[in-house]
């Protein structure tokens, strides 16, 4: 495979790979299509494939932690907004007082969305919150 | 001994704006310490079987949430031992060494603990930090970010002010609101305004995290900046997050194609009451290591809300620069503070920004107040709407690209009206509101919200709820714009949506210029000494230097030639001037352009009035004036001396067309005059009359009090010298070294007769 860095910017060098969450290629996201009412919310939503490509690009640029973040993002593309907001809320300190609840959320992320990196992040949080007493109610 | 009387200067100093600033003594126990505190740890790290079991003197069992996250996700075990073993001063030298690459230094930073990073930058002077910053910052082309808010959350003004900010060259626009429920209206208004003009400006709406994510999902913001992190566990938890929740949030933003950066900065822990008695730089180094660990592409740091507190400490501004340096050294995009106004002193404000202008920065300000101070919902910025032109001039002074571009009145008037008609069209198309012509026009001309007759806060809230509840998105806005003929704006907004789908601006330090993404990947800072790194192109420099009201030779001369060229001359040449014999005579020698090409002094006095004042003054003192034009010199001293040598009394007056005048005596050295008016801009007709009188009194053997023209300490050179230099060039061009002085007749009727 080509060095991923050569594909950057994707919008210029590999526009055929910039496909939205609905599968719409970038070049079809035109004003005519919008005016005709043929563009919906998912047509302007980034896809997990593009995010994985951007993660490869970041890694090739020596930005490993950024790459991992974008990989976690790729896992969240198909996760509904409300689940994302709910999960974020659960991860805030003192929102959940029982570690099991958060562990179950990690399991749901893994099973339902294949979000293994996200699940690992949550599992890691459970261990640290337990050790640092962050499962204490704050309000 | 009696008490010495107090010096009044202190009272004057007390009245200066600077004295509104508070200053604090170092007190590490109270958290007032910049680079080091006795409670800061020494750098250390220990690996056991590939696992980091100690950092900065703390064993794994005692790791707090920050230590844990940094140990797991920031520190690279492969680099750790090499980096931690290095002498801090040696690393500091590498940071300022043009022969050591940015890559090499970023590699080492991945093996350094917070205390280690601090130990390195602590050895560096402010100048060295500035230089290292210019070398280590991520994107080559510098940029800037604007705050666009107003006190009424008025969407019309937000749209107009966003378009103005775009015209000024800002790469990002950040808004927030007075009333949280107005967020959607604010976001939509800025979205529309930012699409006017060149386009490609990233915009964000700063609000509570979950709401911000919803707004972003609707395409009504393109980046997020309020992912705040703190340097102590207690402050972090009080900020209602953990490194894991913020990491999740960061990934959530990226999953929606939204660029994100964290916010941290010196003294935030101090403001929150949990500083652990540690130095502000050490706590900030922890924040920054954490941010790299989280995988966020960038940071807004350099003391944001905490900047004024940091600036109260000795060495505070150096500390803010040091934390920005650590940020870029860790490979993070840096929106480098210069945000919250740190001082009431304009001198401190100018000094604060200067190193960043010289070094360049991804976003020089992480919030330049493009609006009036009172309209800034984030509070006054270091630079504000009032001071934009000062900033533009600083760019021009140093030939430094601070990301902004001068604008003309016509240009701003056009983009404001365009934005206003565009937001009106969108509101009408989407059935959100009707906009009367009166409201629209009141916003078009208003400098700030105190001058507008526009939406009330309550009306805005209804618009905002409608946008949210109806699930309107950027696609609806693009449609509305296109339907009403705002094709250019519709295309610009669509460009943002296309960019979002490509994910290109998720990479480090990304902005959009000319519809293309520019980031640390395709526009990396490659500074390695003179001639490398960012340099303004000729075209860019042409923009930057074109500030308003630049004087040119033509404009100055056009202003001078305001007299009717067909009018009869009032100074009529007679014959070659001979030496006078009357002991009361005072010769007034005028310069070559006097009353011909140049007709007023720098103070704006008509030269007819000036010459009348001088001659009347001579008569007041019992003397007899005689006027000659001197052609062989335009220098005041030589004009005066030549006049004196032609004078029967031996006293003469020399005067240039711009008004500089001297009393001279025939037997004196050229530059040893009797009296001199050198500050013509503050010289009045009364002064000239008094000068004439004194010349006559000297001629009579008296010793009058010299005339002193009082000055108020204005920067006269700054105010007048462009004009003076251009005008004086006219005089010198007319000089003929071989020409004799010519006797002049004042053709002004009875009164004008000398």
PDB file of N, CA and C in Angstrom, chain B residues 122-173:
ATOM      1  N   UNK B 122      12.470  25.765  31.941  1.00  0.00           N
ATOM      2  CA  UNK B 122      12.803  26.678  33.036  1.00  0.00           C
ATOM      3  C   UNK B 122      14.197  27.273  32.866  1.00  0.00           C
ATOM      4  N   UNK B 123      15.045  26.632  32.069  1.00  0.00           N
ATOM      5  CA  UNK B 123      16.398  27.180  31.878  1.00  0.00           C
ATOM      6  C   UNK B 123      16.425  28.252  30.791  1.00  0.00           C
ATOM      7  N   UNK B 124      15.289  28.473  30.129  1.00  0.00           N
ATOM      8  CA  UNK B 124      15.301  29.333  28.947  1.00  0.00           C
ATOM      9  C   UNK B 124      14.788  30.744  29.237  1.00  0.00           C
ATOM     10  N   UNK B 125      15.428  31.738  28.610  1.00  0.00           N
ATOM     11  CA  UNK B 125      14.969  33.133  28.739  1.00  0.00           C
ATOM     12  C   UNK B 125      13.725  33.326  27.875  1.00  0.00           C
ATOM     13  N   UNK B 126      13.063  34.448  28.070  1.00  0.00           N
ATOM     14  CA  UNK B 126      11.863  34.745  27.277  1.00  0.00           C
ATOM     15  C   UNK B 126      12.194  34.775  25.779  1.00  0.00           C
ATOM     16  N   UNK B 127      13.367  35.301  25.470  1.00  0.00           N
ATOM     17  CA  UNK B 127      13.775  35.364  24.064  1.00  0.00           C
ATOM     18  C   UNK B 127      14.004  33.962  23.504  1.00  0.00           C
ATOM     19  N   UNK B 128      14.663  33.128  24.291  1.00  0.00           N
ATOM     20  CA  UNK B 128      14.922  31.756  23.832  1.00  0.00           C
ATOM     21  C   UNK B 128      13.612  30.974  23.676  1.00  0.00           C
ATOM     22  N   UNK B 129      12.697  31.209  24.594  1.00  0.00           N
ATOM     23  CA  UNK B 129      11.398  30.533  24.506  1.00  0.00           C
ATOM     24  C   UNK B 129      10.677  30.971  23.230  1.00  0.00           C
ATOM     25  N   UNK B 130      10.718  32.272  22.949  1.00  0.00           N
ATOM     26  CA  UNK B 130      10.073  32.787  21.733  1.00  0.00           C
ATOM     27  C   UNK B 130      10.674  32.147  20.488  1.00  0.00           C
ATOM     28  N   UNK B 131      12.001  32.092  20.466  1.00  0.00           N
ATOM     29  CA  UNK B 131      12.674  31.523  19.305  1.00  0.00           C
ATOM     30  C   UNK B 131      12.316  30.036  19.159  1.00  0.00           C
ATOM     31  N   UNK B 132      12.384  29.317  20.283  1.00  0.00           N
ATOM     32  CA  UNK B 132      12.072  27.884  20.229  1.00  0.00           C
ATOM     33  C   UNK B 132      10.628  27.682  19.782  1.00  0.00           C
ATOM     34  N   UNK B 133       9.752  28.576  20.205  1.00  0.00           N
ATOM     35  CA  UNK B 133       8.342  28.462  19.807  1.00  0.00           C
ATOM     36  C   UNK B 133       8.220  28.603  18.290  1.00  0.00           C
ATOM     37  N   UNK B 134       8.951  29.563  17.732  1.00  0.00           N
ATOM     38  CA  UNK B 134       8.859  29.775  16.278  1.00  0.00           C
ATOM     39  C   UNK B 134       9.378  28.553  15.532  1.00  0.00           C
ATOM     40  N   UNK B 135      10.297  27.843  16.128  1.00  0.00           N
ATOM     41  CA  UNK B 135      10.834  26.643  15.479  1.00  0.00           C
ATOM     42  C   UNK B 135       9.928  25.427  15.689  1.00  0.00           C
ATOM     43  N   UNK B 136       9.308  25.328  16.852  1.00  0.00           N
ATOM     44  CA  UNK B 136       8.581  24.108  17.216  1.00  0.00           C
ATOM     45  C   UNK B 136       7.086  24.144  16.870  1.00  0.00           C
ATOM     46  N   UNK B 137       6.551  25.330  16.599  1.00  0.00           N
ATOM     47  CA  UNK B 137       5.110  25.372  16.339  1.00  0.00           C
ATOM     48  C   UNK B 137       4.791  24.545  15.101  1.00  0.00           C
ATOM     49  N   UNK B 138       3.539  24.101  14.989  1.00  0.00           N
ATOM     50  CA  UNK B 138       3.233  23.007  14.082  1.00  0.00           C
ATOM     51  C   UNK B 138       2.981  23.399  12.625  1.00  0.00           C
ATOM     52  N   UNK B 139       2.048  24.283  12.403  1.00  0.00           N
ATOM     53  CA  UNK B 139       1.756  24.668  11.020  1.00  0.00           C
ATOM     54  C   UNK B 139       2.659  25.826  10.615  1.00  0.00           C
ATOM     55  N   UNK B 140       3.117  25.825   9.383  1.00  0.00           N
ATOM     56  CA  UNK B 140       4.021  26.893   8.955  1.00  0.00           C
ATOM     57  C   UNK B 140       3.296  28.242   8.866  1.00  0.00           C
ATOM     58  N   UNK B 141       2.118  28.262   8.237  1.00  0.00           N
ATOM     59  CA  UNK B 141       1.396  29.519   8.035  1.00  0.00           C
ATOM     60  C   UNK B 141       0.660  29.920   9.311  1.00  0.00           C
ATOM     61  N   UNK B 142       0.907  31.110   9.838  1.00  0.00           N
ATOM     62  CA  UNK B 142       0.198  31.500  11.066  1.00  0.00           C
ATOM     63  C   UNK B 142      -1.260  31.867  10.798  1.00  0.00           C
ATOM     64  N   UNK B 143      -2.078  31.765  11.831  1.00  0.00           N
ATOM     65  CA  UNK B 143      -3.500  32.090  11.714  1.00  0.00           C
ATOM     66  C   UNK B 143      -3.990  32.813  12.957  1.00  0.00           C
ATOM     67  N   UNK B 144      -5.284  33.094  12.977  1.00  0.00           N
ATOM     68  CA  UNK B 144      -5.841  33.804  14.126  1.00  0.00           C
ATOM     69  C   UNK B 144      -7.319  33.461  14.292  1.00  0.00           C
ATOM     70  N   UNK B 145      -7.801  33.628  15.503  1.00  0.00           N
ATOM     71  CA  UNK B 145      -9.199  33.307  15.826  1.00  0.00           C
ATOM     72  C   UNK B 145      -9.911  34.512  16.413  1.00  0.00           C
ATOM     73  N   UNK B 146     -11.170  34.700  16.019  1.00  0.00           N
ATOM     74  CA  UNK B 146     -11.961  35.832  16.512  1.00  0.00           C
ATOM     75  C   UNK B 146     -13.056  35.371  17.470  1.00  0.00           C
ATOM     76  N   UNK B 147     -13.315  36.183  18.455  1.00  0.00           N
ATOM     77  CA  UNK B 147     -14.558  36.065  19.208  1.00  0.00           C
ATOM     78  C   UNK B 147     -15.610  36.900  18.483  1.00  0.00           C
ATOM     79  N   UNK B 148     -16.776  36.321  18.232  1.00  0.00           N
ATOM     80  CA  UNK B 148     -17.900  37.101  17.702  1.00  0.00           C
ATOM     81  C   UNK B 148     -19.104  36.840  18.604  1.00  0.00           C
ATOM     82  N   UNK B 149     -19.404  37.811  19.425  1.00  0.00           N
ATOM     83  CA  UNK B 149     -20.541  37.698  20.351  1.00  0.00           C
ATOM     84  C   UNK B 149     -21.149  39.087  20.460  1.00  0.00           C
ATOM     85  N   UNK B 150     -22.329  39.192  21.041  1.00  0.00           N
ATOM     86  CA  UNK B 150     -22.796  40.527  21.425  1.00  0.00           C
ATOM     87  C   UNK B 150     -23.726  40.435  22.624  1.00  0.00           C
ATOM     88  N   UNK B 151     -23.900  41.585  23.242  1.00  0.00           N
ATOM     89  CA  UNK B 151     -24.590  41.630  24.531  1.00  0.00           C
ATOM     90  C   UNK B 151     -26.066  41.287  24.430  1.00  0.00           C
ATOM     91  N   UNK B 152     -26.614  41.307  23.190  1.00  0.00           N
ATOM     92  CA  UNK B 152     -28.044  40.997  23.044  1.00  0.00           C
ATOM     93  C   UNK B 152     -28.277  39.626  22.434  1.00  0.00           C
ATOM     94  N   UNK B 153     -27.200  38.898  22.127  1.00  0.00           N
ATOM     95  CA  UNK B 153     -27.314  37.654  21.354  1.00  0.00           C
ATOM     96  C   UNK B 153     -28.083  37.919  20.058  1.00  0.00           C
ATOM     97  N   UNK B 154     -27.868  39.091  19.495  1.00  0.00           N
ATOM     98  CA  UNK B 154     -28.609  39.472  18.292  1.00  0.00           C
ATOM     99  C   UNK B 154     -28.053  38.736  17.078  1.00  0.00           C
ATOM    100  N   UNK B 155     -28.868  37.898  16.444  1.00  0.00           N
ATOM    101  CA  UNK B 155     -28.355  37.126  15.302  1.00  0.00           C
ATOM    102  C   UNK B 155     -27.987  37.986  14.104  1.00  0.00           C
ATOM    103  N   UNK B 156     -28.664  39.116  13.939  1.00  0.00           N
ATOM    104  CA  UNK B 156     -28.312  39.990  12.818  1.00  0.00           C
ATOM    105  C   UNK B 156     -26.895  40.514  13.001  1.00  0.00           C
ATOM    106  N   UNK B 157     -26.627  40.973  14.213  1.00  0.00           N
ATOM    107  CA  UNK B 157     -25.289  41.507  14.467  1.00  0.00           C
ATOM    108  C   UNK B 157     -24.244  40.401  14.405  1.00  0.00           C
ATOM    109  N   UNK B 158     -24.587  39.207  14.878  1.00  0.00           N
ATOM    110  CA  UNK B 158     -23.639  38.087  14.814  1.00  0.00           C
ATOM    111  C   UNK B 158     -23.273  37.782  13.369  1.00  0.00           C
ATOM    112  N   UNK B 159     -24.273  37.797  12.493  1.00  0.00           N
ATOM    113  CA  UNK B 159     -23.997  37.513  11.081  1.00  0.00           C
ATOM    114  C   UNK B 159     -23.111  38.602  10.488  1.00  0.00           C
ATOM    115  N   UNK B 160     -23.468  39.855  10.743  1.00  0.00           N
ATOM    116  CA  UNK B 160     -22.689  40.969  10.181  1.00  0.00           C
ATOM    117  C   UNK B 160     -21.265  40.977  10.740  1.00  0.00           C
ATOM    118  N   UNK B 161     -21.143  40.733  12.052  1.00  0.00           N
ATOM    119  CA  UNK B 161     -19.814  40.748  12.669  1.00  0.00           C
ATOM    120  C   UNK B 161     -18.984  39.536  12.249  1.00  0.00           C
ATOM    121  N   UNK B 162     -19.629  38.410  11.995  1.00  0.00           N
ATOM    122  CA  UNK B 162     -18.886  37.246  11.496  1.00  0.00           C
ATOM    123  C   UNK B 162     -18.320  37.540  10.118  1.00  0.00           C
ATOM    124  N   UNK B 163     -19.141  38.129   9.272  1.00  0.00           N
ATOM    125  CA  UNK B 163     -18.669  38.471   7.926  1.00  0.00           C
ATOM    126  C   UNK B 163     -17.520  39.474   7.994  1.00  0.00           C
ATOM    127  N   UNK B 164     -17.622  40.399   8.947  1.00  0.00           N
ATOM    128  CA  UNK B 164     -16.540  41.373   9.128  1.00  0.00           C
ATOM    129  C   UNK B 164     -15.265  40.661   9.569  1.00  0.00           C
ATOM    130  N   UNK B 165     -15.410  39.701  10.476  1.00  0.00           N
ATOM    131  CA  UNK B 165     -14.248  38.943  10.955  1.00  0.00           C
ATOM    132  C   UNK B 165     -13.616  38.150   9.810  1.00  0.00           C
ATOM    133  N   UNK B 166     -14.449  37.611   8.944  1.00  0.00           N
ATOM    134  CA  UNK B 166     -13.926  36.880   7.785  1.00  0.00           C
ATOM    135  C   UNK B 166     -13.124  37.837   6.898  1.00  0.00           C
ATOM    136  N   UNK B 167     -13.686  39.016   6.666  1.00  0.00           N
ATOM    137  CA  UNK B 167     -12.989  40.001   5.824  1.00  0.00           C
ATOM    138  C   UNK B 167     -11.650  40.390   6.438  1.00  0.00           C
ATOM    139  N   UNK B 168     -11.583  40.403   7.759  1.00  0.00           N
ATOM    140  CA  UNK B 168     -10.344  40.756   8.447  1.00  0.00           C
ATOM    141  C   UNK B 168      -9.325  39.618   8.410  1.00  0.00           C
ATOM    142  N   UNK B 169      -9.732  38.463   7.932  1.00  0.00           N
ATOM    143  CA  UNK B 169      -8.766  37.383   7.750  1.00  0.00           C
ATOM    144  C   UNK B 169      -8.757  36.299   8.808  1.00  0.00           C
ATOM    145  N   UNK B 170      -9.642  36.379   9.789  1.00  0.00           N
ATOM    146  CA  UNK B 170      -9.642  35.355  10.837  1.00  0.00           C
ATOM    147  C   UNK B 170      -9.917  33.972  10.236  1.00  0.00           C
ATOM    148  N   UNK B 171      -9.251  32.954  10.777  1.00  0.00           N
ATOM    149  CA  UNK B 171      -9.429  31.583  10.300  1.00  0.00           C
ATOM    150  C   UNK B 171     -10.496  30.843  11.085  1.00  0.00           C
ATOM    151  N   UNK B 172     -10.749  31.294  12.292  1.00  0.00           N
ATOM    152  CA  UNK B 172     -11.770  30.656  13.119  1.00  0.00           C
ATOM    153  C   UNK B 172     -12.613  31.739  13.775  1.00  0.00           C
ATOM    154  N   UNK B 173     -13.878  31.404  13.987  1.00  0.00           N
ATOM    155  CA  UNK B 173     -14.786  32.296  14.701  1.00  0.00           C
ATOM    156  C   UNK B 173     -15.385  31.517  15.845  1.00  0.00           C
TER     157      UNK B 173
END
